[in-house]
Every structure is written in structure tokens, then in C-alpha cells.
CSV table of C-alpha atoms and ligand atoms in Angstrom, one decimal:
chain,number,residue,atom,x,y,z
P,1,MET,CA,105.1,-27.8,219.9
P,2,ALA,CA,106.8,-25.7,222.9
P,3,PRO,CA,108.6,-22.8,221.9
P,4,ARG,CA,112.3,-23.1,222.1
P,5,GLU,CA,113.6,-19.8,221.4
P,6,PHE,CA,113.4,-17.0,224.0
P,7,ASP,CA,115.2,-13.5,225.0
P,8,THR,CA,115.9,-14.8,228.7
P,9,ILE,CA,115.4,-18.2,230.8
P,10,VAL,CA,115.3,-18.2,234.5
P,11,ILE,CA,116.5,-21.5,236.1
P,12,GLY,CA,114.3,-21.5,239.3
P,13,ALA,CA,111.3,-20.6,240.1
P,14,GLY,CA,111.9,-19.2,243.6
P,15,SER,CA,111.7,-16.3,245.8
P,16,VAL,CA,114.6,-14.7,243.1
P,17,GLY,CA,113.3,-16.3,240.0
P,18,ASN,CA,109.7,-15.5,240.5
P,19,PRO,CA,110.4,-11.7,240.8
P,20,THR,CA,113.0,-11.4,238.0
P,21,ALA,CA,110.5,-13.0,235.6
P,22,TYR,CA,108.1,-10.8,236.4
P,23,PHE,CA,110.0,-7.7,235.5
P,24,LEU,CA,111.7,-9.4,232.6
P,25,ALA,CA,108.1,-10.3,230.9
P,26,LYS,CA,107.4,-6.5,232.0
P,27,GLU,CA,110.3,-5.4,230.0
P,28,GLY,CA,108.5,-7.2,226.9
P,29,LEU,CA,111.2,-10.0,227.1
P,30,ARG,CA,110.3,-13.7,225.9
P,31,THR,CA,110.8,-15.3,229.2
P,32,LEU,CA,111.2,-19.1,230.1
P,33,VAL,CA,110.8,-20.5,233.5
P,34,LEU,CA,112.3,-23.8,234.3
P,35,ASP,CA,111.8,-25.5,238.0
P,36,GLU,CA,112.7,-29.0,238.9
P,37,LEU,CA,109.5,-28.8,241.5
P,38,SER,CA,106.1,-29.4,240.9
P,39,SER,CA,104.7,-25.5,241.3
P,40,SER,CA,105.9,-22.0,241.9
P,41,GLY,CA,107.8,-21.4,245.2
P,42,GLN,CA,108.5,-25.2,246.4
P,43,GLY,CA,112.1,-24.6,246.8
P,44,GLN,CA,113.6,-22.9,250.0
P,45,ASN,CA,110.7,-20.1,249.1
P,46,LYS,CA,108.5,-21.7,251.0
P,47,ALA,CA,110.4,-22.2,254.2
P,48,ALA,CA,111.0,-18.4,254.9
P,49,ILE,CA,108.6,-17.0,257.6
P,50,GLY,CA,107.8,-14.1,255.4
P,51,GLY,CA,109.7,-11.1,257.2
P,52,VAL,CA,110.7,-8.5,254.7
P,53,ARG,CA,113.0,-5.3,256.1
P,54,ALA,CA,115.0,-2.4,254.9
P,55,THR,CA,116.5,-2.4,258.3
P,56,HIS,CA,120.2,-4.1,257.5
P,57,SER,CA,123.7,-2.6,257.9
P,58,ASP,CA,124.8,-3.7,254.4
P,59,PRO,CA,124.4,-1.0,252.0
P,60,ALA,CA,123.0,-3.3,248.9
P,61,LYS,CA,120.6,-5.1,251.3
P,62,ILE,CA,119.2,-1.6,252.3
P,63,VAL,CA,118.8,-0.7,248.9
P,64,LEU,CA,117.3,-3.8,247.2
P,65,CYS,CA,115.2,-4.8,250.1
P,66,ARG,CA,113.7,-0.8,250.3
P,67,GLN,CA,112.9,-1.8,246.6
P,68,SER,CA,111.0,-5.2,247.6
P,69,LEU,CA,109.1,-3.2,250.2
P,70,GLU,CA,108.1,-0.7,247.9
P,71,ILE,CA,107.1,-3.8,245.5
P,72,PHE,CA,105.3,-5.9,248.3
P,73,SER,CA,103.4,-2.9,249.6
P,74,HIS,CA,101.8,-1.8,246.6
P,75,TRP,CA,101.2,-5.8,245.2
P,76,GLU,CA,97.7,-5.7,245.9
P,77,GLY,CA,96.9,-2.4,244.3
P,78,THR,CA,98.5,-3.0,241.1
P,79,THR,CA,97.6,-6.4,240.9
P,80,GLY,CA,94.7,-6.9,242.6
P,81,THR,CA,95.9,-10.0,244.7
P,82,ASP,CA,96.2,-10.4,248.8
P,83,ILE,CA,99.8,-11.9,249.4
P,84,GLY,CA,99.5,-11.5,253.1
P,85,TRP,CA,101.2,-8.3,253.2
P,86,LYS,CA,101.2,-6.6,256.9
P,87,ARG,CA,102.8,-3.4,257.8
P,88,GLY,CA,103.8,-4.2,261.1
P,89,GLY,CA,107.5,-3.2,261.5
P,90,TYR,CA,110.5,-4.9,263.0
P,91,CYS,CA,111.4,-4.3,266.9
P,92,PHE,CA,114.8,-5.9,268.1
P,93,PRO,CA,114.0,-5.4,272.0
P,94,ALA,CA,117.3,-5.0,274.2
P,95,PHE,CA,117.2,-6.9,277.2
P,96,THR,CA,121.1,-6.6,278.0
P,97,GLU,CA,123.7,-3.9,277.8
P,98,LYS,CA,125.3,-5.6,274.9
P,99,VAL,CA,122.5,-5.7,272.8
P,100,GLU,CA,121.6,-1.9,273.3
P,101,ALA,CA,124.7,-1.4,272.2
P,102,THR,CA,124.5,-3.5,268.9
P,103,VAL,CA,121.1,-2.2,268.0
P,104,LYS,CA,122.2,1.5,268.9
P,105,GLY,CA,125.4,0.8,266.5
P,106,LEU,CA,123.4,0.2,263.6
P,107,LEU,CA,121.5,3.3,263.4
P,108,PRO,CA,123.8,5.4,262.3
P,109,VAL,CA,124.2,3.6,258.8
P,110,GLN,CA,120.7,3.2,258.8
P,111,LYS,CA,119.6,6.8,259.2
P,112,ARG,CA,122.3,7.5,256.6
P,113,PHE,CA,120.1,5.7,254.4
P,114,ARG,CA,117.1,8.0,255.9
P,115,LEU,CA,115.1,4.3,257.1
P,116,ASN,CA,112.7,5.2,259.4
P,117,ILE,CA,114.3,3.4,262.5
P,118,ASP,CA,115.0,4.6,266.0
P,119,TRP,CA,115.7,3.5,269.5
P,120,VAL,CA,112.5,3.1,271.7
P,121,ASP,CA,112.7,3.5,275.4
P,122,ALA,CA,111.2,0.4,277.6
P,123,GLU,CA,107.7,2.2,278.3
P,124,THR,CA,107.2,3.1,274.3
P,125,LEU,CA,108.5,-0.4,273.4
P,126,LYS,CA,106.1,-1.9,276.1
P,127,LYS,CA,103.0,-0.5,273.9
P,128,VAL,CA,104.5,-1.7,270.3
P,129,VAL,CA,105.1,-5.4,271.6
P,130,PRO,CA,102.2,-5.5,273.9
P,131,GLY,CA,102.6,-8.2,276.8
P,132,ILE,CA,106.6,-8.3,276.5
P,133,SER,CA,108.6,-9.2,279.4
P,134,GLU,CA,109.8,-6.5,281.5
P,135,ASN,CA,112.2,-8.6,282.8
P,136,GLY,CA,115.7,-6.5,282.2
P,137,LEU,CA,113.9,-4.6,279.5
P,138,ARG,CA,116.1,-1.5,278.2
P,139,GLY,CA,114.1,-0.5,275.4
P,140,GLY,CA,114.8,-1.2,271.6
P,141,THR,CA,115.0,-0.2,267.8
P,142,PHE,CA,112.0,0.1,265.9
P,143,SER,CA,111.3,0.2,262.6
P,144,PRO,CA,107.7,0.9,261.6
P,145,GLU,CA,107.8,0.4,257.6
P,146,ASP,CA,109.3,-3.1,257.2
P,147,GLY,CA,106.6,-5.6,257.2
P,148,GLN,CA,105.5,-9.4,256.4
P,149,VAL,CA,104.4,-11.6,253.3
P,150,SER,CA,103.1,-15.0,252.7
P,151,PRO,CA,105.8,-16.5,250.8
P,152,LEU,CA,103.4,-18.9,248.9
P,153,ALA,CA,101.0,-16.4,247.9
P,154,ALA,CA,103.7,-14.1,246.9
P,155,ALA,CA,105.5,-16.5,244.8
P,156,GLU,CA,102.1,-17.7,243.3
P,157,SER,CA,100.9,-14.0,242.4
P,158,PHE,CA,104.4,-13.1,240.7
P,159,THR,CA,104.0,-16.4,238.6
P,160,HIS,CA,100.5,-15.4,237.8
P,161,GLU,CA,101.4,-12.0,236.8
P,162,ALA,CA,104.3,-12.8,234.8
P,163,THR,CA,102.0,-15.5,233.3
P,164,LYS,CA,99.5,-12.8,232.2
P,165,LEU,CA,102.6,-10.8,230.7
P,166,GLY,CA,103.8,-13.7,228.5
P,167,ALA,CA,106.2,-15.6,230.7
P,168,VAL,CA,106.3,-19.6,229.9
P,169,PHE,CA,106.6,-21.4,233.2
P,170,ARG,CA,107.6,-25.5,232.8
P,171,TYR,CA,107.7,-27.3,236.0
P,172,ARG,CA,109.4,-30.8,237.0
P,173,GLU,CA,112.0,-29.9,234.3
P,174,PRO,CA,115.3,-29.7,235.7
P,175,VAL,CA,118.1,-28.2,234.0
P,176,LYS,CA,120.7,-30.5,233.3
P,177,SER,CA,123.2,-28.7,231.5
P,178,LEU,CA,123.7,-25.2,229.9
P,179,ILE,CA,124.5,-25.0,226.2
P,180,LEU,CA,127.9,-23.3,225.8
P,181,LYS,CA,129.2,-21.5,222.8
P,182,GLY,CA,133.0,-20.4,223.2
P,183,ASN,CA,132.7,-18.3,226.3
P,184,SER,CA,128.9,-17.4,226.0
P,185,VAL,CA,125.9,-19.6,227.8
P,186,VAL,CA,123.5,-19.8,225.0
P,187,GLY,CA,120.9,-22.3,226.5
P,188,VAL,CA,120.0,-24.5,228.4
P,189,ARG,CA,119.1,-28.7,228.3
P,190,THR,CA,116.4,-30.7,229.9
P,191,GLU,CA,115.5,-34.1,229.5
P,192,GLU,CA,112.7,-32.6,227.2
P,193,GLY,CA,115.3,-31.1,225.0
P,194,GLU,CA,117.2,-27.7,224.3
P,195,TYR,CA,115.9,-24.4,224.8
P,196,ARG,CA,118.0,-21.4,223.5
P,197,ALA,CA,118.2,-17.9,224.6
P,198,LEU,CA,120.5,-14.4,224.8
P,199,THR,CA,120.6,-14.8,228.8
P,200,VAL,CA,120.3,-17.5,231.1
P,201,VAL,CA,119.7,-16.2,234.7
P,202,ASN,CA,120.7,-18.6,237.6
P,203,ALA,CA,118.2,-18.5,240.3
P,204,SER,CA,118.5,-22.1,241.4
P,205,GLY,CA,119.0,-21.1,245.3
P,206,VAL,CA,120.9,-24.2,247.3
P,207,ASN,CA,121.9,-25.8,243.7
P,208,ALA,CA,123.5,-22.8,242.2
P,209,ALA,CA,127.2,-23.8,242.7
P,210,GLY,CA,126.3,-26.7,240.5
P,211,ILE,CA,124.5,-25.3,237.8
P,212,SER,CA,127.3,-22.4,237.8
P,213,LYS,CA,130.1,-25.2,237.5
P,214,MET,CA,128.0,-26.2,233.8
P,215,ALA,CA,129.3,-22.9,232.8
P,216,GLY,CA,132.6,-23.2,234.2
P,217,LEU,CA,132.0,-20.7,237.1
P,218,ASP,CA,132.9,-21.5,240.9
P,219,THR,CA,130.1,-19.8,242.5
P,220,PRO,CA,130.5,-21.2,246.4
P,221,ILE,CA,127.5,-21.9,247.6
P,222,LEU,CA,126.8,-24.0,250.8
P,223,PRO,CA,123.1,-25.2,252.0
P,224,ASP,CA,122.6,-24.4,255.6
P,225,SER,CA,119.7,-26.2,257.7
P,226,HIS,CA,117.5,-23.5,259.6
P,227,GLU,CA,114.0,-24.8,261.3
P,228,GLY,CA,111.1,-22.8,261.2
P,229,GLY,CA,107.2,-23.3,262.8
P,230,ILE,CA,103.8,-21.8,262.9
P,231,SER,CA,100.7,-21.5,265.4
P,232,ALA,CA,97.4,-22.0,264.8
P,233,PRO,CA,96.0,-18.2,264.7
P,234,VAL,CA,95.0,-16.3,267.9
P,235,GLN,CA,93.6,-12.7,267.8
P,236,PRO,CA,95.8,-10.2,266.2
P,237,PHE,CA,97.9,-8.5,268.8
P,238,LEU,CA,101.4,-8.0,267.9
P,239,GLY,CA,102.7,-5.6,265.1
P,240,PRO,CA,106.0,-6.0,264.4
P,241,LEU,CA,108.3,-9.2,263.6
P,242,ILE,CA,110.7,-9.2,266.6
P,243,VAL,CA,114.1,-10.4,266.5
P,244,ASP,CA,115.7,-11.7,270.0
P,245,LEU,CA,119.7,-10.6,269.7
P,246,ARG,CA,120.1,-12.7,273.2
P,247,PRO,CA,121.9,-16.0,272.5
P,248,GLY,CA,119.7,-18.5,274.5
P,249,PRO,CA,119.9,-20.2,277.8
P,250,GLU,CA,119.9,-23.5,276.4
P,251,GLY,CA,123.2,-23.0,274.5
P,252,LYS,CA,122.1,-23.9,271.2
P,253,THR,CA,120.7,-20.5,269.7
P,254,ILE,CA,122.4,-17.4,268.8
P,255,ASN,CA,119.2,-15.2,268.5
P,256,PHE,CA,115.4,-15.9,267.8
P,257,TYR,CA,112.6,-14.5,265.5
P,258,PHE,CA,109.2,-14.4,265.4
P,259,GLY,CA,106.0,-12.7,264.6
P,260,GLN,CA,102.0,-12.7,264.1
P,261,ASP,CA,101.1,-13.2,260.3
P,262,ALA,CA,98.6,-11.2,258.1
P,263,HIS,CA,96.0,-14.3,259.6
P,264,GLY,CA,97.1,-13.9,263.0
P,265,GLN,CA,99.2,-17.2,263.3
P,266,ILE,CA,102.5,-16.6,265.1
P,267,ILE,CA,105.4,-17.6,262.8
P,268,PHE,CA,108.9,-18.4,264.4
P,269,CYS,CA,112.6,-19.5,263.7
P,270,TYR,CA,116.3,-19.5,265.2
P,271,THR,CA,119.7,-19.3,264.1
P,272,PRO,CA,121.4,-22.2,265.7
P,273,ILE,CA,124.6,-21.3,267.5
P,274,ALA,CA,126.7,-24.0,265.0
P,275,PRO,CA,125.7,-23.7,261.6
P,276,ILE,CA,124.1,-27.0,260.5
P,277,ALA,CA,126.1,-27.4,257.0
P,278,GLY,CA,124.2,-30.0,254.5
P,279,THR,CA,120.6,-30.9,253.1
P,280,ASN,CA,119.1,-32.5,256.2
P,281,ARG,CA,115.4,-31.0,256.0
P,282,ASN,CA,114.3,-33.6,259.0
P,283,SER,CA,112.5,-32.1,261.9
P,284,THR,CA,114.6,-32.3,265.0
P,285,TYR,CA,113.5,-33.4,268.6
P,286,GLU,CA,114.7,-29.8,270.5
P,287,PHE,CA,113.4,-27.1,268.2
P,288,MET,CA,110.0,-26.9,269.7
P,289,PRO,CA,111.2,-27.3,273.3
P,290,ILE,CA,113.9,-24.3,272.5
P,291,VAL,CA,111.2,-22.2,270.6
P,292,ALA,CA,108.5,-22.3,273.5
P,293,ALA,CA,111.2,-21.5,276.0
P,294,ARG,CA,112.6,-18.6,273.9
P,295,LEU,CA,109.1,-17.2,273.1
P,296,VAL,CA,107.6,-17.4,276.9
P,297,GLU,CA,110.8,-15.3,277.7
P,298,VAL,CA,110.0,-12.7,275.5
P,299,ILE,CA,106.0,-12.7,275.6
P,300,PRO,CA,105.1,-14.8,278.5
P,301,ARG,CA,101.4,-14.9,277.5
P,302,LEU,CA,102.3,-16.8,274.2
P,303,LYS,CA,102.4,-20.1,276.6
P,304,ASN,CA,98.9,-21.2,275.4
P,305,LEU,CA,99.6,-21.0,271.8
P,306,MET,CA,98.9,-24.3,269.9
P,307,ILE,CA,101.5,-24.9,267.6
P,308,ARG,CA,100.4,-26.1,263.9
P,309,ARG,CA,103.3,-27.1,262.0
P,310,VAL,CA,107.4,-27.0,262.0
P,311,TRP,CA,109.6,-27.9,259.1
P,312,ARG,CA,113.1,-27.3,258.1
P,313,GLY,CA,114.9,-25.5,255.2
P,314,LEU,CA,118.0,-24.6,253.7
P,315,TYR,CA,119.8,-21.4,253.7
P,316,PRO,CA,121.7,-21.0,250.2
P,317,MET,CA,125.2,-19.4,252.4
P,318,THR,CA,127.9,-17.6,250.9
P,319,PRO,CA,131.6,-17.5,252.4
P,320,ASP,CA,130.9,-13.7,253.4
P,321,GLY,CA,127.4,-13.9,254.3
P,322,SER,CA,126.2,-11.8,251.2
P,323,PRO,CA,124.1,-12.9,248.0
P,324,ILE,CA,126.0,-12.8,244.8
P,325,VAL,CA,124.3,-10.8,241.8
P,326,GLY,CA,124.9,-9.8,238.4
P,327,GLU,CA,126.9,-10.8,235.4
P,328,ALA,CA,128.9,-13.7,236.0
P,329,PRO,CA,132.7,-12.9,235.6
P,330,ASN,CA,134.1,-14.1,232.4
P,331,VAL,CA,131.2,-15.6,230.7
P,332,GLU,CA,128.7,-13.9,228.1
P,333,GLY,CA,125.2,-14.3,229.0
P,334,PHE,CA,124.9,-15.5,232.3
P,335,VAL,CA,123.8,-13.6,235.2
P,336,LEU,CA,123.5,-14.7,239.0
P,337,GLY,CA,120.8,-14.0,241.5
P,338,VAL,CA,122.1,-16.7,244.0
P,339,GLY,CA,123.4,-17.0,247.5
P,340,MET,CA,120.8,-15.0,249.1
P,341,CYS,CA,121.4,-16.8,252.5
P,342,GLY,CA,118.9,-16.2,255.4
P,343,GLN,CA,117.2,-13.1,253.5
P,344,GLY,CA,116.3,-14.2,250.0
P,345,PHE,CA,112.7,-13.6,250.3
P,346,MET,CA,112.9,-10.0,251.1
P,347,LEU,CA,115.7,-9.5,248.8
P,348,GLY,CA,114.0,-11.2,245.7
P,349,PRO,CA,111.7,-8.7,244.3
P,350,GLY,CA,114.6,-5.7,244.4
P,351,VAL,CA,117.1,-8.1,243.0
P,352,GLY,CA,114.3,-9.3,240.4
P,353,GLU,CA,114.0,-5.6,239.2
P,354,SER,CA,117.4,-4.9,239.0
P,355,LEU,CA,118.4,-8.2,237.3
P,356,ALA,CA,115.5,-7.3,234.4
P,357,ALA,CA,116.5,-4.1,234.2
P,358,LEU,CA,120.4,-5.0,233.7
P,359,ILE,CA,119.2,-7.5,231.1
P,360,ALA,CA,117.1,-5.2,229.2
P,361,HIS,CA,118.8,-2.3,229.4
P,362,GLY,CA,122.7,-2.9,230.6
P,363,ALA,CA,122.3,-1.1,234.0
P,364,PRO,CA,120.3,-2.3,237.4
P,365,ALA,CA,117.3,-0.4,238.9
P,366,ILE,CA,119.7,0.8,241.5
P,367,ASP,CA,122.6,2.8,242.0
P,368,ARG,CA,125.2,0.9,240.4
P,369,ASP,CA,127.7,1.5,242.6
P,370,VAL,CA,125.7,-0.4,245.4
P,371,PHE,CA,124.6,-2.9,243.4
P,372,ASP,CA,128.5,-3.7,242.2
P,373,LEU,CA,128.7,-4.3,246.5
P,374,LEU,CA,127.2,-7.9,245.5
P,375,SER,CA,129.1,-8.6,242.4
P,376,PRO,CA,130.0,-12.0,241.5
P,377,ALA,CA,133.8,-10.9,240.7
P,378,ARG,CA,134.4,-9.5,244.2
P,379,ASP,CA,136.4,-11.6,246.3
P,380,LEU,CA,134.0,-13.6,248.5
P,381,TYR,CA,136.8,-14.8,250.9
P,382,ARG,CA,138.1,-11.2,252.2
P,383,GLY,CA,136.4,-11.2,255.4
P,384,LYS,CA,137.9,-14.4,256.4
P,385,LYS,CA,141.4,-13.6,254.8
P,386,GLU,CA,141.5,-10.7,257.2
P,387,ALA,CA,140.5,-12.4,260.1
P,388,LEU,CA,143.0,-14.4,259.8
P,389,LYS,CA,145.9,-11.8,259.5
C,401,LIG,C1,113.1,-21.5,258.6
C,401,LIG,C2,113.7,-20.4,257.4
C,401,LIG,C3,113.2,-19.2,257.7
C,401,LIG,C4,113.4,-18.2,256.9
C,401,LIG,N1,112.8,-16.9,257.0
C,401,LIG,C5,113.3,-15.9,256.1
C,401,LIG,C6,112.7,-14.6,255.9
C,401,LIG,O1,111.3,-14.5,257.0
C,401,LIG,N2,112.8,-13.8,255.0
C,401,LIG,C7,113.9,-13.6,253.9
C,401,LIG,O2,113.8,-12.8,253.3
C,401,LIG,N3,114.2,-15.1,253.8
C,401,LIG,C8,114.0,-16.2,255.2
C,401,LIG,N4,114.5,-17.3,254.8
C,401,LIG,C9,115.4,-17.7,253.5
C,401,LIG,C10,115.0,-18.0,252.1
C,401,LIG,O3,114.0,-19.1,252.5
C,401,LIG,C11,115.9,-18.1,250.9
C,401,LIG,O4,117.1,-17.1,251.3
C,401,LIG,C12,115.2,-17.6,249.7
C,401,LIG,O5,113.9,-19.1,249.5
C,401,LIG,C13,116.1,-18.3,248.7
C,401,LIG,O6,116.1,-17.7,247.5
C,401,LIG,P1,116.4,-18.4,245.7
C,401,LIG,O7,115.5,-18.3,245.1
C,401,LIG,O8,117.8,-18.4,246.0
C,401,LIG,O9,115.8,-20.0,246.3
C,401,LIG,P2,114.6,-20.9,246.0
C,401,LIG,O10,113.6,-20.0,246.5
C,401,LIG,O11,114.7,-22.3,246.8
C,401,LIG,O12,114.3,-21.1,244.6
C,401,LIG,C14,115.4,-21.8,243.7
C,401,LIG,C15,114.5,-22.7,242.8
C,401,LIG,O13,115.5,-23.4,242.1
C,401,LIG,C16,114.6,-24.6,241.8
C,401,LIG,N5,116.0,-25.4,241.1
C,401,LIG,C17,117.1,-25.7,241.7
C,401,LIG,N6,118.0,-26.3,240.6
C,401,LIG,C18,117.2,-26.6,239.5
C,401,LIG,C19,117.6,-27.4,238.2
C,401,LIG,N7,118.5,-27.8,238.2
C,401,LIG,N8,116.7,-26.8,237.1
C,401,LIG,C20,115.6,-26.4,237.7
C,401,LIG,N9,114.9,-25.8,238.6
C,401,LIG,C21,115.9,-26.0,239.8
C,401,LIG,C22,114.4,-25.1,243.1
C,401,LIG,O14,113.5,-26.3,242.9
C,401,LIG,C23,113.9,-23.8,243.6
C,401,LIG,O15,112.4,-23.8,243.2
C,401,LIG,C24,114.4,-18.2,255.2
C,401,LIG,C25,114.6,-19.7,255.7
C,401,LIG,C26,114.1,-20.9,256.3
C,401,LIG,C27,114.9,-22.4,256.0
């Protein structure tokens, strides 16, 4: 008979749930992970293109992603498993005055956190991004310590290492309800029966609002569709992941991201101008023509790429665009690691490490004031209310 009593239950073996389980097991806590899908990382984790950067403007994202970079970059040395880590950096090229002002405007806060990022002129940028279009190129920011990882390889490896430390993973077993005692969550129910634990972690991605509701909690997370794709491999030539912040001439994209992964494949996605709310995961006819034009606009020599595969995934969006991380307000034994928006893969290890420390020792692995910026108790609508004033 399967064990039914644990210290911690994690709902979701995804970008957040897997590293959380690994760090919980490392703390010596008996950990159960339940996922409704058939194996690790099969939710939105595998939709990510694998970009990992600490160079944000929000202090909590900076600090958590810096932890993630530390974990990803040492992973092969620690575990012996190659997860496709590539320290190629991130580059935000500026082809317009507006983009130059935007990226330069972020540098003071990034430097305050001692991130290795700077403005480089057009001549230097041409060396960082061989073959970049010179048409209007003014320079750009470059952060050499950021990088890329394979999301599926990382998910499988976190699961493997957590299992070695004693964590139990059960797949095709959706959580149907939470077991409540007064205002405490004391376990979960699935079709296989009940599991009890001192703490339950909601790491269920785009389903997180529904899981929170089972504890009477309103966690406003809505899915939002984004497409991605990958080419056949070509000779490695491109170090950094590129973020082109220009809106597209086609009038449908706010920005465009791409990079070359550790296997030489070019991997890409963009942000649609109008958010596409909902859970539609069907690929669209317009994605590839838009991407092809944007890719060739930035690096003309990519015109001969052979595209291997496209997909569409979901961002778990919050009203203020920041994750919701920490103890649930007014509910004991319930911890949230949700609302990762478009950055859950890069936030996952940092969030997981801090959630495990919080559960095991009552304090996150990073500065409490910074961690609390993502508190579930914050006013998630503050920005919207201020915009209406
Ligand atoms: C095209 C695209 C590109 C992206 N690129 C990047 C990138 O470069 N870098 C980056 O950081 N992020 C990127 N993202 C965003 C990233 O994929 C998400 O933010 C991240 O995967 C969310 O992590 P999560 O753990 O919250 O959710 P998931 O990884 O989806 O994990 C949640 C898990 O919970 C399980 N679950 C749900 N409900 C239940 C239930 N009732 N019972 C049991 N299990 C349940 C699901 O099956 C799933 O496995 C990208 C996303 C897309 C779509």
C-alpha cells in the first residue's frame, strides 16, 4: 500500500513544483508530488524556450532568478547530469531611440543589485551577435552571466534527484479536493484516496486558482496563450538570447525573443500585442510567417533556417504581472508558488529553494523583505487602481 502520510505535498510536477520537491527532500522532509499528467514537466514547463536571466527590473525577480542561475549553472557539477546549460548571456539590441532609452533606464536598478550587465556600442554588439542587422543598430545591453537550459531535461533531472532523496512522485493523479480542518489544509484527495501532510504547496500552474479555491482562497490567475517554435540545429554561432523590444511592423507583436540552444537549434517566441486569454493550445497559421520576418529582420542570415516544430503554451498570469509566492493568508498549512507569468522556468529553482526553506525553517532562502514583495497578501490590483486614478 502506498504511503499516505507526508511532511509536505506538492501539487504539480512543473517548473516550480519539481525544484520545490527537490529542495524539500534535501531538507529531509518526506515529500509527495502529485501531477495530473503522465510525467514530469509536461504542463507549461515544456512550453518554455528555456531562457534564464537575473537581469529584470523587479527586485524579487532579480534575486530569485540569481538563485536560479546559481542552481542551474552548478547543476551538472553537483549531479553529473547535463541539462543543456549554456551561459551565453542575454542581449537587448536597440534599433530605435525609444528602445535605447528603455534598456538604459533599467541599468541603474540592475547595477544596484550588482548584476553583470552594461550598454555596449554597435561595433561591440556586432561581435556579441555575429550577423546582426546594422540597419539602425545603436548598440544594446549585454549581460554575459545569464543563460539557457533545456526545460524538459531540467524537469526530469530535478525529479530524478528528488526521488533519490526520498521524494515520491505520482502521475496521472489529479488533486480533486483539499482536506480542511478548521482554517488549516491538512491533506489532499485524489481518486486513489487521501494523503495527509503538515504543509500542502500549490504549484499547479494555470490551474492554481481552482486549487486555491478549494481552500476558500481567491488567487486570481488566468491563462494566456503564447506560441513558440524551434529549428533544426545549425552550427553554433549565437551566444546570447536576443530580446528585440520593437513592436513588429505587422502590428501583432510587442516584442520578439530568440536564441540558439546548447544543441545548435534556434528557439523563439513573441508576445502578441493583444493578450490571448484562455486555454487554446492550437498553433495558429500566422505565427511562423511573423516569426520568420522578425528573425530575418534581426539576423538576415537566418533566412535559410529549417523549422522543426511549433507549439502553443499558456502563461499563468496575475493581475500585476508578478508571481504569488509564500504562505497563504488566513489558511494554515497552505503555501503558494503560483502565477509565474512568462518567467516560471527561470524563477522555478529560486522559488523552490525559498519555499523549501520557508517550510523547513520558517524563513525563505533570500532576504525576507525582498521575498515578501511577492506575498499572496499584497494588493494584486494596486497598479490597476493607480492607473484608474
Ligand atoms: C511559448 C512560451 C515560452 C516561454 N519561455 C519561457 C522562458 O524562456 N523562460 C521562462 O522562465 N519561462 C518561459 N515561459 C513561461 C513558463 O513556461 C511558465 O511560466 C512556467 O512553466 C509555469 O510554471 P508552473 O510550475 O507554474 O506551471 P507548470 O510547469 O505548468 O506546472 C504545473 C503542474 O501542475 C499540474 N497540475 C495542474 N492541476 C493539477 C491538479 N489538480 N492535480 C495535480 N496536478 C495538477 C500540471 O499538470 C503541471 O504539470 C514560456 C511559456 C511559453 C508558453
